[in-house]
mmCIF file of C-alpha atoms in Angstrom:
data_model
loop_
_atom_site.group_PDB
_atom_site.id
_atom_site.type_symbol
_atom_site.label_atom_id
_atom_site.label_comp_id
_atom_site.label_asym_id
_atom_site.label_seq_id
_atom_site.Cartn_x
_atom_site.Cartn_y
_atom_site.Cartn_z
ATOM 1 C CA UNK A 1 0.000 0.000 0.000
ATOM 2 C CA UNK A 2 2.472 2.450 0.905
ATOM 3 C CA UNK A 3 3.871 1.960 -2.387
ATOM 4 C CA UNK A 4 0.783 3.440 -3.658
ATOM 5 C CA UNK A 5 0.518 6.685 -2.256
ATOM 6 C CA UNK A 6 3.185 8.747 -4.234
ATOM 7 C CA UNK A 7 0.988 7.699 -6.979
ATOM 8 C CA UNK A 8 -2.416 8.330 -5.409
ATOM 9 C CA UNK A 9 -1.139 11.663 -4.585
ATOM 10 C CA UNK A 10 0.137 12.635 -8.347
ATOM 11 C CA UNK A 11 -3.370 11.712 -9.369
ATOM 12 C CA UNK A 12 -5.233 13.971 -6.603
ATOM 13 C CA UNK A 13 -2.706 16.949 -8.022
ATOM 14 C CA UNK A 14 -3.600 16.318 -11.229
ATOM 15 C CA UNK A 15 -7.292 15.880 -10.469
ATOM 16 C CA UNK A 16 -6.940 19.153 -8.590
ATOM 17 C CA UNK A 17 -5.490 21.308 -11.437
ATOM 18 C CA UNK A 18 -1.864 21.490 -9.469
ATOM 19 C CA UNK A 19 1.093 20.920 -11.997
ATOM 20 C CA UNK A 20 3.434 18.661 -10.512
ATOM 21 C CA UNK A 21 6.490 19.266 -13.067
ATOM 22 C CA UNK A 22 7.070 23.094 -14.927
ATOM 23 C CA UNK A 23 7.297 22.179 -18.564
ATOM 24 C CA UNK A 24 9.741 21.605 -20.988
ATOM 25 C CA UNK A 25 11.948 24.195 -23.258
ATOM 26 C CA UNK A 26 10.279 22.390 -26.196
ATOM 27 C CA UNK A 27 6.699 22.831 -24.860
ATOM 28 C CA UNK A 28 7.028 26.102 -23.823
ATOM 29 C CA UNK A 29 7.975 27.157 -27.450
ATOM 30 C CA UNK A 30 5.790 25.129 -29.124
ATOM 31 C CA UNK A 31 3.444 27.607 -27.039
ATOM 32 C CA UNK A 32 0.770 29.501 -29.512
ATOM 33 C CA UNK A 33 1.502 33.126 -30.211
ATOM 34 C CA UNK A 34 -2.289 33.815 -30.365
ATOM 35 C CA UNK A 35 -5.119 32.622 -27.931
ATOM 36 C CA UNK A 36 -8.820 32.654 -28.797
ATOM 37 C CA UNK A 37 -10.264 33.016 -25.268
ATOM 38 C CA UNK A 38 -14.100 33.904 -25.166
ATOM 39 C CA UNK A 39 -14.005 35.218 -28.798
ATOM 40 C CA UNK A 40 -11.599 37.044 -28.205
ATOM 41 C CA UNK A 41 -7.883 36.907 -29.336
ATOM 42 C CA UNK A 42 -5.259 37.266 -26.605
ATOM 43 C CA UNK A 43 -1.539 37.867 -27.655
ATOM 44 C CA UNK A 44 1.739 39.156 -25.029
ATOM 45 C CA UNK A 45 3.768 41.655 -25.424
ATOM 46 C CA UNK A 46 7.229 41.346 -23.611
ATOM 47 C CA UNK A 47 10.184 43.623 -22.178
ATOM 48 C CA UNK A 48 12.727 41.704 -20.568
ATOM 49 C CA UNK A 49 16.086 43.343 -19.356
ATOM 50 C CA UNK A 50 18.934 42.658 -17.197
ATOM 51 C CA UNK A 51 21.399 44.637 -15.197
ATOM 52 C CA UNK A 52 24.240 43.753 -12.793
ATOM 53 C CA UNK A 53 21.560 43.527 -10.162
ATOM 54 C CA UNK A 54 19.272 40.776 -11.934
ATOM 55 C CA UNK A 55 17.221 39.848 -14.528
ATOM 56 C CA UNK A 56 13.538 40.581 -15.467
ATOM 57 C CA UNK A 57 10.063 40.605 -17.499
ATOM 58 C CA UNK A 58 7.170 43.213 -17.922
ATOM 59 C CA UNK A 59 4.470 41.610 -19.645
ATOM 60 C CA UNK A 60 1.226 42.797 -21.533
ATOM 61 C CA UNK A 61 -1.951 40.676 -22.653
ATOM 62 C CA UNK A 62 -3.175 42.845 -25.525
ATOM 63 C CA UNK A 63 -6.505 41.794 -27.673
ATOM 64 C CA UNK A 64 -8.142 44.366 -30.078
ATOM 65 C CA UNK A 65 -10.891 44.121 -27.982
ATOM 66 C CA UNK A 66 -11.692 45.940 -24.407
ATOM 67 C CA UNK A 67 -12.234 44.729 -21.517
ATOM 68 C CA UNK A 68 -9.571 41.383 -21.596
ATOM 69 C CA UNK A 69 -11.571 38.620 -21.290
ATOM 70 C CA UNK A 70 -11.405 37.166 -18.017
ATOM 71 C CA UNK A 71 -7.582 35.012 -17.406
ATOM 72 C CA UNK A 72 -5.078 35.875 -14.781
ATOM 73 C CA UNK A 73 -1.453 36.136 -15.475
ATOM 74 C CA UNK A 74 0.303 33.302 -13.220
ATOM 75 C CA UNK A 75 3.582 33.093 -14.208
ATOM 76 C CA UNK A 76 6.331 33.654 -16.724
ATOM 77 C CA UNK A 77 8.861 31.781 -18.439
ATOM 78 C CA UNK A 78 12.246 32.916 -20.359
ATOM 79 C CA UNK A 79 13.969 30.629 -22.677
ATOM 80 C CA UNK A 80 17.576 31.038 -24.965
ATOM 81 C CA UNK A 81 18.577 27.866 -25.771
ATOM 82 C CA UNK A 82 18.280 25.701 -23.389
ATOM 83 C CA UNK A 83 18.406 28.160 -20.355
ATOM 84 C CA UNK A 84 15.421 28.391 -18.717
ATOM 85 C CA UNK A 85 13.644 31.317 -16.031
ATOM 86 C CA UNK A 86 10.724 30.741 -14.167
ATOM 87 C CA UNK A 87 9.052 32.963 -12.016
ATOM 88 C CA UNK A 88 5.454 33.896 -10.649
ATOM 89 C CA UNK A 89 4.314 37.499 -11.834
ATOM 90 C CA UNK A 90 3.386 40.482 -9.755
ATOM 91 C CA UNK A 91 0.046 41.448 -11.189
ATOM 92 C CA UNK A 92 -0.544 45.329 -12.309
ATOM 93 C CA UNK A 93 -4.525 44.785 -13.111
ATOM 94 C CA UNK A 94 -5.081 45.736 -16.505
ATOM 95 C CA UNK A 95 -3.407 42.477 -18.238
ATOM 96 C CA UNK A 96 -0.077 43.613 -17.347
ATOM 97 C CA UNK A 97 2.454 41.939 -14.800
ATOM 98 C CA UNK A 98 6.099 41.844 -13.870
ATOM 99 C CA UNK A 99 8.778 39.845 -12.380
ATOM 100 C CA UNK A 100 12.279 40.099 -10.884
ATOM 101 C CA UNK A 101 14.909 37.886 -10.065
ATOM 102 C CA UNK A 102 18.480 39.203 -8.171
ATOM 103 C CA UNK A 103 21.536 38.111 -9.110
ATOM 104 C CA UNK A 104 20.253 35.890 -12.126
ATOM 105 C CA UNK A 105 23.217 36.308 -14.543
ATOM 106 C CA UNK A 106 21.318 33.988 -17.336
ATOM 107 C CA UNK A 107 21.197 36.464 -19.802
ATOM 108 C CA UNK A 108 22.918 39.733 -20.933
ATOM 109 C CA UNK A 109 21.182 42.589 -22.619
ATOM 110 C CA UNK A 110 21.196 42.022 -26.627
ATOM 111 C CA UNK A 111 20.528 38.372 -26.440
ATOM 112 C CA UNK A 112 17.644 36.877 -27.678
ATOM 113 C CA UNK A 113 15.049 35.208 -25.635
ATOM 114 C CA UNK A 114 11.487 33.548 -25.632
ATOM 115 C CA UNK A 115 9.248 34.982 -23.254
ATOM 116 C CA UNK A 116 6.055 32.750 -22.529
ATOM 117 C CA UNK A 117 2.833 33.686 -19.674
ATOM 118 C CA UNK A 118 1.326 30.951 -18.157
ATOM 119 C CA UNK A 119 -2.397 31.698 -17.442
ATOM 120 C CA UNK A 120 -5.666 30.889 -15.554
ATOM 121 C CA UNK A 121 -9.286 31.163 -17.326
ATOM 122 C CA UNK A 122 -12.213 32.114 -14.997
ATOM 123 C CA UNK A 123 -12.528 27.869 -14.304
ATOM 124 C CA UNK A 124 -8.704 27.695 -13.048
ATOM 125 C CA UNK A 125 -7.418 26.239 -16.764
ATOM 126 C CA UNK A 126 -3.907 26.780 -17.465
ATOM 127 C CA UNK A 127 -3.309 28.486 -20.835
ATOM 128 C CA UNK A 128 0.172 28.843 -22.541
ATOM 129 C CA UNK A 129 0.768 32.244 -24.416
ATOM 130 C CA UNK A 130 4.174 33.161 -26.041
ATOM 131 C CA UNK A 131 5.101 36.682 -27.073
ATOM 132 C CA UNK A 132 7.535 37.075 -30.140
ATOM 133 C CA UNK A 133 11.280 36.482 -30.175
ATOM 134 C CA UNK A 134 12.880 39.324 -28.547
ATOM 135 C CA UNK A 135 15.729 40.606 -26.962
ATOM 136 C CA UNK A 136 17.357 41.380 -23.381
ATOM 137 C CA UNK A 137 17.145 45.075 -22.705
ATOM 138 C CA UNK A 138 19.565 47.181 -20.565
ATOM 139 C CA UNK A 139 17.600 47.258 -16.762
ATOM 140 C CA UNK A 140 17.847 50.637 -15.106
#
C-alpha cells in the first residue's frame, strides 16, 4: 500500500489542477503566439532586461478588444537555448504583470530570448501564451 501513495497523490494533483512538473523548453515554445479566449484573441507583449543587479520581465496581454476577457497572469517563463527562467508574476490589473529575479546572470542585454505567460481562465485552466522572439534590454 504504501507503495501506492506517491501515486495516489500525483493523481489527486492532477485531479486538482496542481502541476506537478514546470514544462519543458520544447513545450514552452511550441506555445501559440495567439489565444482565442471567449471570442476574443489574446496575444503578449514582452520587455525583458537585465542589469548587474538581476534579470527581469514586464508583460502585456493585448486583444483588439476591451475589456480582456477574463484570465489571470500566473507566471512567466524565459527561454535562450536551453536556459530556462521561471518565475510567478506580480500582477498590475489591466493584463499587465512583472517579475524580478536578483543576481540571475542567465542572460545579458542584446541576447535573444522567448518569453512565454502561463495563465488561468475564470474555471482555473492553465493556458500557454508566447510573445515574439525578442531581446534582453539594458535594466535601469
Amino acid at each position: 500500500m504504501k507503495a501506492l501513495w506517491p501515486v495516489l497523490l500525483g493523481f489527486a494533483l492532477t485531479a486538482c489542477g496542481a502541476q506537478v512538473a514546470a514544462p519543458g523548453v520544447d513545450q514552452l515554445l511550441g506555445a501559440p503566439t495567439a489565444l482565442n479566449v471567449g471570442g476574443q484573441v489574446l496575444t503578449v507583449g514582452t520587455a525583458p532586461a537585465a542589469s548587474s543587479q538581476g534579470f527581469g520581465v514586464k508583460v502585456r496581454l493585448a486583444s483588439a478588444r476591451t475589456p480582456l476577457p477574463a484570465v489571470r497572469l500566473d507566471g512567466v517563463f524565459v527561454v535562450s537555448g536551453s536556459a530556462l527562467w521561471k518565475s510567478p508574476l506580480s500582477s498590475a490589473g489591466n493584463g499587465q504583470g512583472s517579475a524580478w529575479g536578483r543576481n540571475v546572470s542567465a542572460w545579458q542585454p542584446g541576447e535573444p530570448v522567448q518569453v512565454v505567460v502561463r495563465l488561468k481562465d475564470e474555471r482555473g485552466r492553465v493556458l500557454w501564451l508566447r510573445g515574439p522572439q525578442t531581446r534582453v534590454g539594458q535594466a535601469p
